[in-house]
mmCIF file of C-alpha atoms in Angstrom:
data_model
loop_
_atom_site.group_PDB
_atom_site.id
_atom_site.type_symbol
_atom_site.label_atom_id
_atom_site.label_comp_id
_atom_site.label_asym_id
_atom_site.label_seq_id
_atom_site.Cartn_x
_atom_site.Cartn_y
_atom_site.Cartn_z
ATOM 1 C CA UNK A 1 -12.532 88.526 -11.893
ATOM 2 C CA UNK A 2 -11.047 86.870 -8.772
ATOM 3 C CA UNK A 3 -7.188 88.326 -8.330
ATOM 4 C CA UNK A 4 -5.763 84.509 -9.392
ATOM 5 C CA UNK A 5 -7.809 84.378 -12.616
ATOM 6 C CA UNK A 6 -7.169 88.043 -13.305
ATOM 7 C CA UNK A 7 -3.235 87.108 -13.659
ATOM 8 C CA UNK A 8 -3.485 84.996 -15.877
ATOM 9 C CA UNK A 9 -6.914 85.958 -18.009
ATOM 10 C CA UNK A 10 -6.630 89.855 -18.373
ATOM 11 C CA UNK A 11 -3.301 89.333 -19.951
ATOM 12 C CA UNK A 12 -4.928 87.694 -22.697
ATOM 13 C CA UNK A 13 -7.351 90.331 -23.045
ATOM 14 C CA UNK A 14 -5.611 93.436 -23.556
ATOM 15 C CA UNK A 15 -3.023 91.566 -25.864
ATOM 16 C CA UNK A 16 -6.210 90.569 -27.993
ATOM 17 C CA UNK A 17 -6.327 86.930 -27.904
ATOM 18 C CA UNK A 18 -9.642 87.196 -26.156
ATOM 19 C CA UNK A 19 -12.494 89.104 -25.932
ATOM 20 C CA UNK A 20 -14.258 90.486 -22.920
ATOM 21 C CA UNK A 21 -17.014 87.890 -23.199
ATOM 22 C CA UNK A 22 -14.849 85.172 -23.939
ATOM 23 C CA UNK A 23 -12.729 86.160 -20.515
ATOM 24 C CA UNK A 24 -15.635 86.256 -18.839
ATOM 25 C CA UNK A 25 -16.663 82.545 -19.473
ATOM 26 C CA UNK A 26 -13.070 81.612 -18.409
ATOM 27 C CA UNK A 27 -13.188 83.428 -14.840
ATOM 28 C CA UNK A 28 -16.647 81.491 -14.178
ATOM 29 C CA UNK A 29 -15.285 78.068 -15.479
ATOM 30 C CA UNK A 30 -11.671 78.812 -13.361
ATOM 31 C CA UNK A 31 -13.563 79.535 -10.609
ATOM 32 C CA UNK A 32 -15.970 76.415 -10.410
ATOM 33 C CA UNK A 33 -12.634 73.940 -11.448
ATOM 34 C CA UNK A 34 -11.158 75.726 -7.938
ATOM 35 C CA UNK A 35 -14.347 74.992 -6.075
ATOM 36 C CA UNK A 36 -13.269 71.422 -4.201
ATOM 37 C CA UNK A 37 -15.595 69.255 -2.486
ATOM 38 C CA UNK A 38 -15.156 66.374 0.182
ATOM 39 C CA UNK A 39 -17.786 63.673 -0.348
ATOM 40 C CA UNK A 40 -19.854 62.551 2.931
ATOM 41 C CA UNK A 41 -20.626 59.598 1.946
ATOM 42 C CA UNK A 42 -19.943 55.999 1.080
ATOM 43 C CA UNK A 43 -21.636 55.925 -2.340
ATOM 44 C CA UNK A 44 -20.495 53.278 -5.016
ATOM 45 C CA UNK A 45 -18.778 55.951 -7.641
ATOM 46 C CA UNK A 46 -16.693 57.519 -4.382
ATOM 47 C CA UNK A 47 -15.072 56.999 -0.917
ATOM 48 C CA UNK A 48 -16.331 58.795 2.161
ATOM 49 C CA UNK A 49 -13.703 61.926 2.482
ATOM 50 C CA UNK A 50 -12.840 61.927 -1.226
ATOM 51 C CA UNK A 51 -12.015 65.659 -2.822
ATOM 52 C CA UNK A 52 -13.759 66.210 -5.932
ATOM 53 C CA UNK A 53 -13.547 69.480 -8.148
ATOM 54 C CA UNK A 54 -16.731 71.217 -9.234
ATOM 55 C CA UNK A 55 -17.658 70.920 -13.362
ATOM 56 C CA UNK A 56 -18.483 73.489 -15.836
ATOM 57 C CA UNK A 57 -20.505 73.529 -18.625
ATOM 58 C CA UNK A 58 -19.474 76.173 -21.846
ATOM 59 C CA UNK A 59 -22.716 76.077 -23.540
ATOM 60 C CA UNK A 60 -22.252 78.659 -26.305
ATOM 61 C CA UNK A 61 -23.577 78.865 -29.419
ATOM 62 C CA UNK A 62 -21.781 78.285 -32.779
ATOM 63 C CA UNK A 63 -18.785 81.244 -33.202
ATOM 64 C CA UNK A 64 -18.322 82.500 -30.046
ATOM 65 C CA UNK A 65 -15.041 81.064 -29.372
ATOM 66 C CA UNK A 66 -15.594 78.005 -27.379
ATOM 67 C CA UNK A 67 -11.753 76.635 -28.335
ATOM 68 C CA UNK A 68 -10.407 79.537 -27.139
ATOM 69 C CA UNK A 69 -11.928 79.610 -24.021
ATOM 70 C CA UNK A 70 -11.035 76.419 -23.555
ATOM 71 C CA UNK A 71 -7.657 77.244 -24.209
ATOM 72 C CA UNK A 72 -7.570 80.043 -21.496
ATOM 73 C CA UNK A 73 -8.433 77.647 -19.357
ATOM 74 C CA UNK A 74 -6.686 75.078 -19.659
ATOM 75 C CA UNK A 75 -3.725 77.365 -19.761
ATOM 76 C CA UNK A 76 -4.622 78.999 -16.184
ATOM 77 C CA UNK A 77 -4.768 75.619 -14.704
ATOM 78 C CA UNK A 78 -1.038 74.912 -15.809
ATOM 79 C CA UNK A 79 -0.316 78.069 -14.581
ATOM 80 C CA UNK A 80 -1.272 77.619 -11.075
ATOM 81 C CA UNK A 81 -0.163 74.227 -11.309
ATOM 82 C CA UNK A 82 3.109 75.807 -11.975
ATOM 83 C CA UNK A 83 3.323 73.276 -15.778
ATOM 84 C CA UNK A 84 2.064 70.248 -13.548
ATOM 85 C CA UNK A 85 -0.472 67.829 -14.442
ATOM 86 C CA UNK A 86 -3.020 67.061 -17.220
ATOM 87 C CA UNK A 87 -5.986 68.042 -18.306
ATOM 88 C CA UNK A 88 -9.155 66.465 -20.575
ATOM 89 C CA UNK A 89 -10.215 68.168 -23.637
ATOM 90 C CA UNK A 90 -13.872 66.518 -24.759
ATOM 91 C CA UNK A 91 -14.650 67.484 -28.021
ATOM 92 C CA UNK A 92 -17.801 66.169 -30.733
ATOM 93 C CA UNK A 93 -15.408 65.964 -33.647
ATOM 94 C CA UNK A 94 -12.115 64.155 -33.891
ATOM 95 C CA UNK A 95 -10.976 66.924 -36.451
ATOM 96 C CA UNK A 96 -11.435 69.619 -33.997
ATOM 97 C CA UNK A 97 -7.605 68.752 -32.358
ATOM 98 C CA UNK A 98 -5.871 71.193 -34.653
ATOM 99 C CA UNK A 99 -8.730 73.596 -33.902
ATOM 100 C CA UNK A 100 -7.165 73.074 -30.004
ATOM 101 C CA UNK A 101 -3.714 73.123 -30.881
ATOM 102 C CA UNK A 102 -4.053 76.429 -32.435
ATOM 103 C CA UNK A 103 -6.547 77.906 -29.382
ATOM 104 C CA UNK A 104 -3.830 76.547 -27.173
ATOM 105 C CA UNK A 105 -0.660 78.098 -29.110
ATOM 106 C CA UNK A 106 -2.400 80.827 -29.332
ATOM 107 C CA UNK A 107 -3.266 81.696 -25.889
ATOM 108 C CA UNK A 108 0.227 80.725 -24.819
ATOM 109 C CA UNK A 109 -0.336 77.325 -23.503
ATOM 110 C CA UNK A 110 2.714 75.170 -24.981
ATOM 111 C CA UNK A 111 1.678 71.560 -23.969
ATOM 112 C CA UNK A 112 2.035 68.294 -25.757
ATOM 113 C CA UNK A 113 -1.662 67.093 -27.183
ATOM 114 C CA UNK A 114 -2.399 63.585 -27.268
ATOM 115 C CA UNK A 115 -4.947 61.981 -29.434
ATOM 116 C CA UNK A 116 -7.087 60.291 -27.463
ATOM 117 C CA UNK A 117 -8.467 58.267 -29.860
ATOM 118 C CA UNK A 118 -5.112 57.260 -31.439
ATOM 119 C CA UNK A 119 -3.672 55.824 -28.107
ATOM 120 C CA UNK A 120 -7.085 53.644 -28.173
ATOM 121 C CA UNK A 121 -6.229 52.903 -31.655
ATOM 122 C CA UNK A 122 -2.819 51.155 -30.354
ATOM 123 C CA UNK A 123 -4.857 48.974 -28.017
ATOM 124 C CA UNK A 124 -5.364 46.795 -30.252
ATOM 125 C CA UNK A 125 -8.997 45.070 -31.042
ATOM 126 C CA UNK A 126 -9.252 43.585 -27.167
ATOM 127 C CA UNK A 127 -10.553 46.955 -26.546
ATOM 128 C CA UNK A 128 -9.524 46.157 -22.806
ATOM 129 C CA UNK A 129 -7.544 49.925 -23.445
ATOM 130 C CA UNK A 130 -4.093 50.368 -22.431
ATOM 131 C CA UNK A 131 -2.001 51.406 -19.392
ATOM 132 C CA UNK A 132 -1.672 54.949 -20.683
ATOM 133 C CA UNK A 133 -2.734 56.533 -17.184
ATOM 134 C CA UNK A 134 0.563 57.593 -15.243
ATOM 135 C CA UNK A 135 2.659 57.232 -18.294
ATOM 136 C CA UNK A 136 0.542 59.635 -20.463
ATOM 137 C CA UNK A 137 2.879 62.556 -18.665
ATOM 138 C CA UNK A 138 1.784 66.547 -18.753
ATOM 139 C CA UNK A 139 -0.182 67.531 -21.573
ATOM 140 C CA UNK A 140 -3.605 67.801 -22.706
ATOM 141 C CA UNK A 141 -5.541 64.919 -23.494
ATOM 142 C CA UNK A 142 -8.070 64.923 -26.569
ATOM 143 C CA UNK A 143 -10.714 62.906 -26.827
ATOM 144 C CA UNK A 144 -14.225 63.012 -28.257
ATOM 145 C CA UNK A 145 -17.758 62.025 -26.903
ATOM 146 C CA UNK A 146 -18.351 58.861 -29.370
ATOM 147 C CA UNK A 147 -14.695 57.511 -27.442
ATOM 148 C CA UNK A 148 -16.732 58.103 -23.886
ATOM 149 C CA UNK A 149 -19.428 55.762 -24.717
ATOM 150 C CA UNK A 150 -17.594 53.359 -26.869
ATOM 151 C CA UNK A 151 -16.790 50.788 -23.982
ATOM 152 C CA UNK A 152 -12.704 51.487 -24.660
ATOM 153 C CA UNK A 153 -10.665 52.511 -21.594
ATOM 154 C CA UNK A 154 -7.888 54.745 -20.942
ATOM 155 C CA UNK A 155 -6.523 52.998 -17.981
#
């Protein structure tokens, strides 16, 4: 493990709340999120000299613990953001937010969830979305992949 993932992933190890593998998959996904990237060019999605993070992709199969890597992660970027900022949870199922509010307790992350797909809800039937982006505050967003494609916007 690299010594800033270690601090805040081996913790969760020996005090059971995950396994080896499952710490494993969070050091490679906390390492790639650190990875930052400056664009070179002056493409239409990005600005020349814009930073961009590198992605990860948790590809596991059924039971392995995907929430609760997740979790882990999620709670090692609040803790090297020192409780700052907020992150994106994409999910397939709408029902799986308690399933992340209990891989987040549980891990130790305290954060406020919100339902993605409720603030659309409150938009109203302009689907034009609403002006949730800097008010939103810390937390975790949850959304799921129908809300991606559904042509509603979190502005």
């Amino acid at each position: 493990l690299q010594d800033e993932a270690a601090s805040t992933i081996l913790p969760l190890v020996v005090e059971g709340k995950l396994s080896p593998l499952q710490a494993e998959g969070v050091a490679l996904a906390t390492t790639r999120f650190n990875r930052v990237f400056t664009s070179n060019s002056a493409g239409s999605l990005q600005q020349k000299g814009a930073v961009q993070r590198a992605g990860f992709f948790l590809g596991d199969g059924a039971g392995i613990g995907k929430g609760r890597q997740i979790a882990a992660t999620i709670r090692d970027a609040f803790c090297r953001n020192h409780g700052r900022g907020r992150q994106l949870w994409i999910s397939t199922s709408r029902e799986l937010i308690e399933d992340a509010k209990r891989d987040l307790n549980d891990v130790g992350c305290h954060v406020e969830i919100h339902d993605g797909v409720d603030l659309l809800g409150k938009s109203g039937a302009s689907g034009k979305g609403l002006g949730v982006g800097g008010s939103l505050g810390k937390g975790v967003l949850f959304i799921t992949y129908s809300l991606l494609v559904s042509g509603k916007r979190l502005e």
